[in-house]
PDB file of C-alpha atoms and ligand atoms in Angstrom:
ATOM      1  CA  MET A1021      93.803  26.729 -40.742  1.00 96.00           C
ATOM      2  CA  LYS A1022      95.475  24.556 -38.145  1.00 98.00           C
ATOM      3  CA  ILE A1023      99.059  22.049 -38.701  1.00 98.00           C
ATOM      4  CA  VAL A1024      99.744  19.158 -36.429  1.00 98.00           C
ATOM      5  CA  CYS A1025     102.592  17.340 -35.863  1.00 98.00           C
ATOM      6  CA  VAL A1026     103.605  13.341 -34.921  1.00 97.00           C
ATOM      7  CA  GLY A1027     106.479  13.653 -32.892  1.00 92.00           C
ATOM      8  CA  ARG A1028     108.481   9.749 -33.195  1.00 91.00           C
ATOM      9  CA  ASN A1029     106.523   8.204 -35.361  1.00 95.00           C
ATOM     10  CA  TYR A1030     109.481   6.166 -36.894  1.00 94.00           C
ATOM     11  CA  VAL A1031     111.796   3.803 -35.000  1.00 90.00           C
ATOM     12  CA  GLU A1032     115.317   4.825 -36.224  1.00 89.00           C
ATOM     13  CA  HIS A1033     114.789   8.594 -35.221  1.00 85.00           C
ATOM     14  CA  ALA A1034     113.166   8.505 -31.866  1.00 80.00           C
ATOM     15  CA  LYS A1035     116.458   6.541 -31.311  1.00 86.00           C
ATOM     16  CA  GLU A1036     118.917   9.029 -32.871  1.00 87.00           C
ATOM     17  CA  LEU A1037     117.546  11.384 -30.014  1.00 85.00           C
ATOM     18  CA  GLY A1038     117.743   9.400 -27.226  1.00 86.00           C
ATOM     19  CA  ASN A1039     114.226   9.076 -27.291  1.00 86.00           C
ATOM     20  CA  GLU A1040     112.125   6.471 -26.374  1.00 85.00           C
ATOM     21  CA  VAL A1041     109.166   4.670 -28.334  1.00 85.00           C
ATOM     22  CA  PRO A1042     106.323   6.188 -27.864  1.00 89.00           C
ATOM     23  CA  ASP A1043     103.233   3.758 -27.495  1.00 91.00           C
ATOM     24  CA  GLU A1044     100.854   6.456 -28.769  1.00 92.00           C
ATOM     25  CA  PRO A1045     101.323   9.262 -31.599  1.00 93.00           C
ATOM     26  CA  VAL A1046     103.234  11.969 -29.268  1.00 94.00           C
ATOM     27  CA  ILE A1047     101.767  15.425 -30.806  1.00 96.00           C
ATOM     28  CA  PHE A1048     102.307  19.051 -31.289  1.00 97.00           C
ATOM     29  CA  MET A1049     101.192  22.269 -33.475  1.00 97.00           C
ATOM     30  CA  LYS A1050     102.140  24.492 -35.565  1.00 98.00           C
ATOM     31  CA  PRO A1051     100.188  28.197 -35.941  1.00 98.00           C
ATOM     32  CA  LYS A1052      98.615  29.425 -39.440  1.00 97.00           C
ATOM     33  CA  THR A1053     102.369  31.865 -39.295  1.00 98.00           C
ATOM     34  CA  ALA A1054     104.587  28.414 -39.991  1.00 98.00           C
ATOM     35  CA  LEU A1055     103.493  28.118 -42.467  1.00 98.00           C
ATOM     36  CA  LEU A1056     106.023  28.844 -45.881  1.00 98.00           C
ATOM     37  CA  GLN A1057     104.588  27.865 -48.835  1.00 96.00           C
ATOM     38  CA  PRO A1058     106.544  26.733 -52.076  1.00 94.00           C
ATOM     39  CA  ALA A1059     108.578  29.155 -53.682  1.00 89.00           C
ATOM     40  CA  ALA A1060     108.410  31.001 -50.457  1.00 94.00           C
ATOM     41  CA  SER A1061     111.582  32.269 -48.561  1.00 95.00           C
ATOM     42  CA  PHE A1062     112.929  30.653 -45.526  1.00 97.00           C
ATOM     43  CA  TYR A1063     115.598  32.608 -43.517  1.00 97.00           C
ATOM     44  CA  TYR A1064     117.504  31.555 -40.846  1.00 98.00           C
ATOM     45  CA  PRO A1065     115.906  32.309 -37.454  1.00 98.00           C
ATOM     46  CA  ALA A1066     117.894  34.959 -35.978  1.00 97.00           C
ATOM     47  CA  PHE A1067     117.002  33.021 -32.327  1.00 98.00           C
ATOM     48  CA  THR A1068     118.956  30.402 -32.968  1.00 98.00           C
ATOM     49  CA  ASN A1069     122.659  27.934 -34.340  1.00 98.00           C
ATOM     50  CA  GLU A1070     121.321  24.980 -34.457  1.00 98.00           C
ATOM     51  CA  LEU A1071     118.085  24.577 -37.137  1.00 98.00           C
ATOM     52  CA  HIS A1072     117.346  21.606 -38.129  1.00 98.00           C
ATOM     53  CA  TYR A1073     115.505  19.997 -40.912  1.00 98.00           C
ATOM     54  CA  GLU A1074     113.313  17.200 -40.401  1.00 98.00           C
ATOM     55  CA  CYS A1075     111.874  16.268 -43.602  1.00 98.00           C
ATOM     56  CA  GLU A1076     107.874  14.446 -43.209  1.00 98.00           C
ATOM     57  CA  LEU A1077     105.311  13.026 -45.413  1.00 98.00           C
ATOM     58  CA  VAL A1078     101.614  15.885 -44.594  1.00 98.00           C
ATOM     59  CA  LEU A1079      97.814  15.128 -45.679  1.00 98.00           C
ATOM     60  CA  ARG A1080      96.135  17.359 -46.604  1.00 98.00           C
ATOM     61  CA  ILE A1081      92.495  17.343 -44.653  1.00 98.00           C
ATOM     62  CA  CYS A1082      89.069  17.729 -46.532  1.00 98.00           C
ATOM     63  CA  LYS A1083      86.278  17.331 -44.284  1.00 98.00           C
ATOM     64  CA  ASN A1084      85.488  18.496 -41.135  1.00 98.00           C
ATOM     65  CA  GLY A1085      84.994  15.624 -38.219  1.00 98.00           C
ATOM     66  CA  HIS A1086      86.077  15.053 -34.814  1.00 97.00           C
ATOM     67  CA  TYR A1087      86.156  11.618 -33.556  1.00 98.00           C
ATOM     68  CA  ILE A1088      87.108  10.434 -36.477  1.00 98.00           C
ATOM     69  CA  GLN A1089      87.088   6.084 -36.514  1.00 98.00           C
ATOM     70  CA  GLU A1090      90.720   4.623 -38.345  1.00 98.00           C
ATOM     71  CA  ARG A1091      88.268   2.842 -40.667  1.00 98.00           C
ATOM     72  CA  HIS A1092      86.448   5.813 -41.581  1.00 98.00           C
ATOM     73  CA  ALA A1093      89.364   8.195 -41.601  1.00 98.00           C
ATOM     74  CA  SER A1094      91.333   8.149 -45.166  1.00 96.00           C
ATOM     75  CA  SER A1095      87.982  10.181 -46.511  1.00 97.00           C
ATOM     76  CA  TYR A1096      89.591  12.822 -43.677  1.00 98.00           C
ATOM     77  CA  TYR A1097      92.356  13.488 -46.582  1.00 98.00           C
ATOM     78  CA  ASN A1098      92.954  13.750 -50.487  1.00 98.00           C
ATOM     79  CA  ALA A1099      96.357  15.531 -50.869  1.00 98.00           C
ATOM     80  CA  ILE A1100      99.960  14.604 -49.925  1.00 98.00           C
ATOM     81  CA  THR A1101     103.574  15.906 -50.062  1.00 98.00           C
ATOM     82  CA  VAL A1102     106.466  16.205 -48.227  1.00 98.00           C
ATOM     83  CA  GLY A1103     107.304  18.976 -46.246  1.00 98.00           C
ATOM     84  CA  ILE A1104     109.891  20.048 -43.565  1.00 98.00           C
ATOM     85  CA  ASP A1105     109.717  20.453 -40.264  1.00 98.00           C
ATOM     86  CA  PHE A1106     112.350  22.947 -39.283  1.00 98.00           C
ATOM     87  CA  THR A1107     114.005  22.910 -35.318  1.00 98.00           C
ATOM     88  CA  ALA A1108     115.479  24.761 -33.394  1.00 98.00           C
ATOM     89  CA  ARG A1109     117.475  22.257 -31.971  1.00 97.00           C
ATOM     90  CA  ASP A1110     119.211  23.686 -29.257  1.00 97.00           C
ATOM     91  CA  VAL A1111     116.303  25.741 -28.031  1.00 97.00           C
ATOM     92  CA  GLN A1112     114.295  22.635 -28.452  1.00 96.00           C
ATOM     93  CA  ASP A1113     116.904  20.903 -26.609  1.00 95.00           C
ATOM     94  CA  ILE A1114     117.022  23.570 -23.967  1.00 96.00           C
ATOM     95  CA  CYS A1115     112.873  23.596 -23.438  1.00 95.00           C
ATOM     96  CA  LYS A1116     113.500  19.194 -22.835  1.00 93.00           C
ATOM     97  CA  LYS A1117     115.948  19.697 -20.307  1.00 95.00           C
ATOM     98  CA  LYS A1118     113.438  22.479 -18.341  1.00 97.00           C
ATOM     99  CA  GLY A1119     110.351  20.477 -19.417  1.00 96.00           C
ATOM    100  CA  LEU A1120     109.063  23.573 -20.871  1.00 95.00           C
ATOM    101  CA  PRO A1121     106.629  23.916 -24.378  1.00 94.00           C
ATOM    102  CA  TRP A1122     108.351  23.170 -27.585  1.00 90.00           C
ATOM    103  CA  GLU A1123     106.308  25.951 -29.690  1.00 95.00           C
ATOM    104  CA  LYS A1124     109.937  28.294 -29.942  1.00 96.00           C
ATOM    105  CA  ALA A1125     112.026  25.571 -31.163  1.00 98.00           C
ATOM    106  CA  LYS A1126     108.837  24.192 -33.110  1.00 97.00           C
ATOM    107  CA  ALA A1127     105.823  26.806 -34.139  1.00 98.00           C
ATOM    108  CA  PHE A1128     108.261  29.740 -35.528  1.00 98.00           C
ATOM    109  CA  ASP A1129     107.121  31.696 -38.780  1.00 98.00           C
ATOM    110  CA  GLY A1130     108.509  29.519 -41.698  1.00 98.00           C
ATOM    111  CA  SER A1131     108.449  26.761 -39.837  1.00 98.00           C
ATOM    112  CA  ALA A1132     106.379  24.386 -41.883  1.00 98.00           C
ATOM    113  CA  ALA A1133     107.776  23.828 -45.448  1.00 98.00           C
ATOM    114  CA  VAL A1134     104.998  22.255 -47.662  1.00 98.00           C
ATOM    115  CA  GLY A1135     105.928  20.956 -51.080  1.00 98.00           C
ATOM    116  CA  ASN A1136     103.529  20.875 -54.201  1.00 98.00           C
ATOM    117  CA  PHE A1137     100.143  18.513 -53.297  1.00 98.00           C
ATOM    118  CA  ILE A1138      99.258  15.775 -54.866  1.00 97.00           C
ATOM    119  CA  ASP A1139      96.131  14.526 -54.766  1.00 97.00           C
ATOM    120  CA  ILE A1140      95.433  10.946 -53.407  1.00 97.00           C
ATOM    121  CA  THR A1141      94.249   8.716 -55.376  1.00 94.00           C
ATOM    122  CA  PRO A1142      92.311   5.135 -55.055  1.00 90.00           C
ATOM    123  CA  ASP A1143      94.955   3.482 -56.705  1.00 91.00           C
ATOM    124  CA  LEU A1144      98.117   5.244 -54.156  1.00 93.00           C
ATOM    125  CA  ASP A1145      99.458   2.069 -51.523  1.00 94.00           C
ATOM    126  CA  LYS A1146      99.886   4.536 -48.151  1.00 93.00           C
ATOM    127  CA  LYS A1147     101.960   1.876 -46.476  1.00 93.00           C
ATOM    128  CA  ASN A1148     103.915   1.654 -49.571  1.00 96.00           C
ATOM    129  CA  ILE A1149     105.408   5.379 -50.619  1.00 97.00           C
ATOM    130  CA  ARG A1150     108.816   6.293 -50.587  1.00 98.00           C
ATOM    131  CA  PHE A1151     110.323   9.537 -49.838  1.00 98.00           C
ATOM    132  CA  SER A1152     114.430  11.473 -49.625  1.00 98.00           C
ATOM    133  CA  PHE A1153     115.751  14.671 -48.812  1.00 98.00           C
ATOM    134  CA  THR A1154     118.597  16.277 -50.169  1.00 98.00           C
ATOM    135  CA  LYS A1155     120.761  18.915 -48.675  1.00 98.00           C
ATOM    136  CA  ASN A1156     122.827  20.435 -51.515  1.00 98.00           C
ATOM    137  CA  GLY A1157     122.276  17.030 -54.231  1.00 98.00           C
ATOM    138  CA  GLU A1158     122.749  15.329 -51.267  1.00 98.00           C
ATOM    139  CA  ARG A1159     120.750  11.904 -50.091  1.00 98.00           C
ATOM    140  CA  VAL A1160     120.402  12.724 -45.921  1.00 98.00           C
ATOM    141  CA  GLN A1161     116.893  10.940 -45.087  1.00 97.00           C
ATOM    142  CA  GLN A1162     114.937   8.597 -46.818  1.00 97.00           C
ATOM    143  CA  GLY A1163     111.990   7.391 -45.565  1.00 96.00           C
ATOM    144  CA  HIS A1164     108.890   4.911 -46.365  1.00 96.00           C
ATOM    145  CA  SER A1165     105.370   5.101 -45.338  1.00 96.00           C
ATOM    146  CA  GLY A1166     105.506   1.283 -44.226  1.00 95.00           C
ATOM    147  CA  ASP A1167     108.102   1.959 -41.327  1.00 95.00           C
ATOM    148  CA  MET A1168     105.716   4.898 -39.495  1.00 96.00           C
ATOM    149  CA  ILE A1169     104.658   3.779 -35.683  1.00 96.00           C
ATOM    150  CA  PHE A1170     101.477   5.053 -36.348  1.00 97.00           C
ATOM    151  CA  SER A1171      99.882   5.585 -39.958  1.00 97.00           C
ATOM    152  CA  PHE A1172      97.933   8.362 -41.409  1.00 97.00           C
ATOM    153  CA  ASP A1173      94.825   6.478 -40.459  1.00 97.00           C
ATOM    154  CA  SER A1174      95.515   5.800 -37.253  1.00 97.00           C
ATOM    155  CA  ILE A1175      97.052   9.221 -36.185  1.00 98.00           C
ATOM    156  CA  ILE A1176      93.408  11.011 -37.991  1.00 98.00           C
ATOM    157  CA  ALA A1177      92.083   8.927 -34.906  1.00 98.00           C
ATOM    158  CA  HIS A1178      94.075   9.609 -32.892  1.00 98.00           C
ATOM    159  CA  VAL A1179      94.484  13.787 -33.174  1.00 98.00           C
ATOM    160  CA  SER A1180      90.573  13.715 -33.798  1.00 98.00           C
ATOM    161  CA  LYS A1181      89.939  12.841 -29.976  1.00 98.00           C
ATOM    162  CA  TYR A1182      91.172  16.282 -29.058  1.00 98.00           C
ATOM    163  CA  PHE A1183      91.132  18.564 -31.451  1.00 97.00           C
ATOM    164  CA  SER A1184      88.681  18.653 -34.412  1.00 98.00           C
ATOM    165  CA  LEU A1185      89.907  18.457 -37.813  1.00 98.00           C
ATOM    166  CA  ASN A1186      89.225  21.274 -40.199  1.00 98.00           C
ATOM    167  CA  ILE A1187      89.014  21.063 -44.271  1.00 98.00           C
ATOM    168  CA  GLY A1188      92.623  22.888 -44.833  1.00 98.00           C
ATOM    169  CA  ASP A1189      94.428  21.757 -41.646  1.00 98.00           C
ATOM    170  CA  LEU A1190      97.791  20.146 -42.665  1.00 98.00           C
ATOM    171  CA  ILE A1191      99.033  16.625 -40.291  1.00 98.00           C
ATOM    172  CA  PHE A1192     103.091  16.531 -40.402  1.00 98.00           C
ATOM    173  CA  THR A1193     103.348  12.828 -40.101  1.00 98.00           C
ATOM    174  CA  GLY A1194     107.123  12.367 -38.172  1.00 97.00           C
ATOM    175  CA  THR A1195     110.552  12.170 -39.531  1.00 96.00           C
ATOM    176  CA  PRO A1196     112.450   9.608 -39.371  1.00 95.00           C
ATOM    177  CA  SER A1197     116.214   9.264 -39.217  1.00 94.00           C
ATOM    178  CA  GLY A1198     118.705  11.337 -40.998  1.00 95.00           C
ATOM    179  CA  VAL A1199     117.540  14.644 -39.468  1.00 96.00           C
ATOM    180  CA  GLY A1200     120.249  17.225 -39.027  1.00 97.00           C
ATOM    181  CA  GLU A1201     121.098  20.719 -38.937  1.00 98.00           C
ATOM    182  CA  CYS A1202     121.547  23.456 -42.125  1.00 97.00           C
ATOM    183  CA  VAL A1203     123.238  26.901 -42.524  1.00 98.00           C
ATOM    184  CA  VAL A1204     122.713  30.039 -44.848  1.00 98.00           C
ATOM    185  CA  GLY A1205     123.354  29.039 -47.946  1.00 98.00           C
ATOM    186  CA  ASP A1206     122.023  25.536 -47.958  1.00 98.00           C
ATOM    187  CA  VAL A1207     120.065  23.997 -51.097  1.00 98.00           C
ATOM    188  CA  LEU A1208     117.186  21.580 -49.510  1.00 98.00           C
ATOM    189  CA  GLU A1209     115.438  19.228 -51.787  1.00 98.00           C
ATOM    190  CA  ALA A1210     112.261  16.664 -50.558  1.00 98.00           C
ATOM    191  CA  PHE A1211     110.937  13.964 -53.214  1.00 98.00           C
ATOM    192  CA  LEU A1212     108.022  12.079 -53.102  1.00 98.00           C
ATOM    193  CA  GLU A1213     109.183   8.927 -54.838  1.00 96.00           C
ATOM    194  CA  GLU A1214     110.989  10.219 -58.275  1.00 95.00           C
ATOM    195  CA  ASP A1215     109.223  13.888 -58.068  1.00 97.00           C
ATOM    196  CA  SER A1216     110.473  16.524 -56.137  1.00 98.00           C
ATOM    197  CA  LEU A1217     107.866  18.561 -54.556  1.00 98.00           C
ATOM    198  CA  LEU A1218     110.121  21.039 -52.510  1.00 98.00           C
ATOM    199  CA  LYS A1219     112.801  22.990 -53.238  1.00 98.00           C
ATOM    200  CA  LEU A1220     114.685  26.084 -51.361  1.00 97.00           C
ATOM    201  CA  GLU A1221     116.906  27.879 -50.391  1.00 97.00           C
ATOM    202  CA  VAL A1222     118.024  28.665 -46.593  1.00 98.00           C
ATOM    203  CA  LYS A1223     118.865  32.992 -46.508  1.00 97.00           C
TER     204      LYS A1223
HETATM  205 MG1   MG B2005     108.845  16.376 -37.357  1.00 77.46          MG
END
């Protein structure tokens, strides 16, 4: 399986990092080794001094496909959760300045934490999903799927032009504003609507 991530999918987040609002999805990938399952331990990586959380809605692919048309895209994913796109921001800033790839900053072991998935049912309004994220019990991020620049279906259509999607692949759909630093001992928790789907302590 692979993990495809969208960057800068919320206007306010693009601005907070000083980036332009993109006219097509910014995509990057994480390998399978980046996946951190619910209840697995997360260890602060030794190579960074500025680890950031980015809470995101995550989709799970349920059908193989490539060149998926947007109008058919919704049949290619059937489960959703919240996840954390952990980012070594100091390392990423150096990569960006040098024009180098981001993988060291974004795709390291454990950098794609996911919560427990819930099934997407026909009554779920995909443009009206609220999610939030707390650090040590204090809410630091709030997102709404209606604020995404690129919808779930347009992301699937775009990504599958370049990369075949396979059953079990995950799509991180981008983070809203409010990203910030976490340190050893912080307790991070992510909610879909009111439901806590992911909780971990940084070790
Ligand atoms: Mg992200």
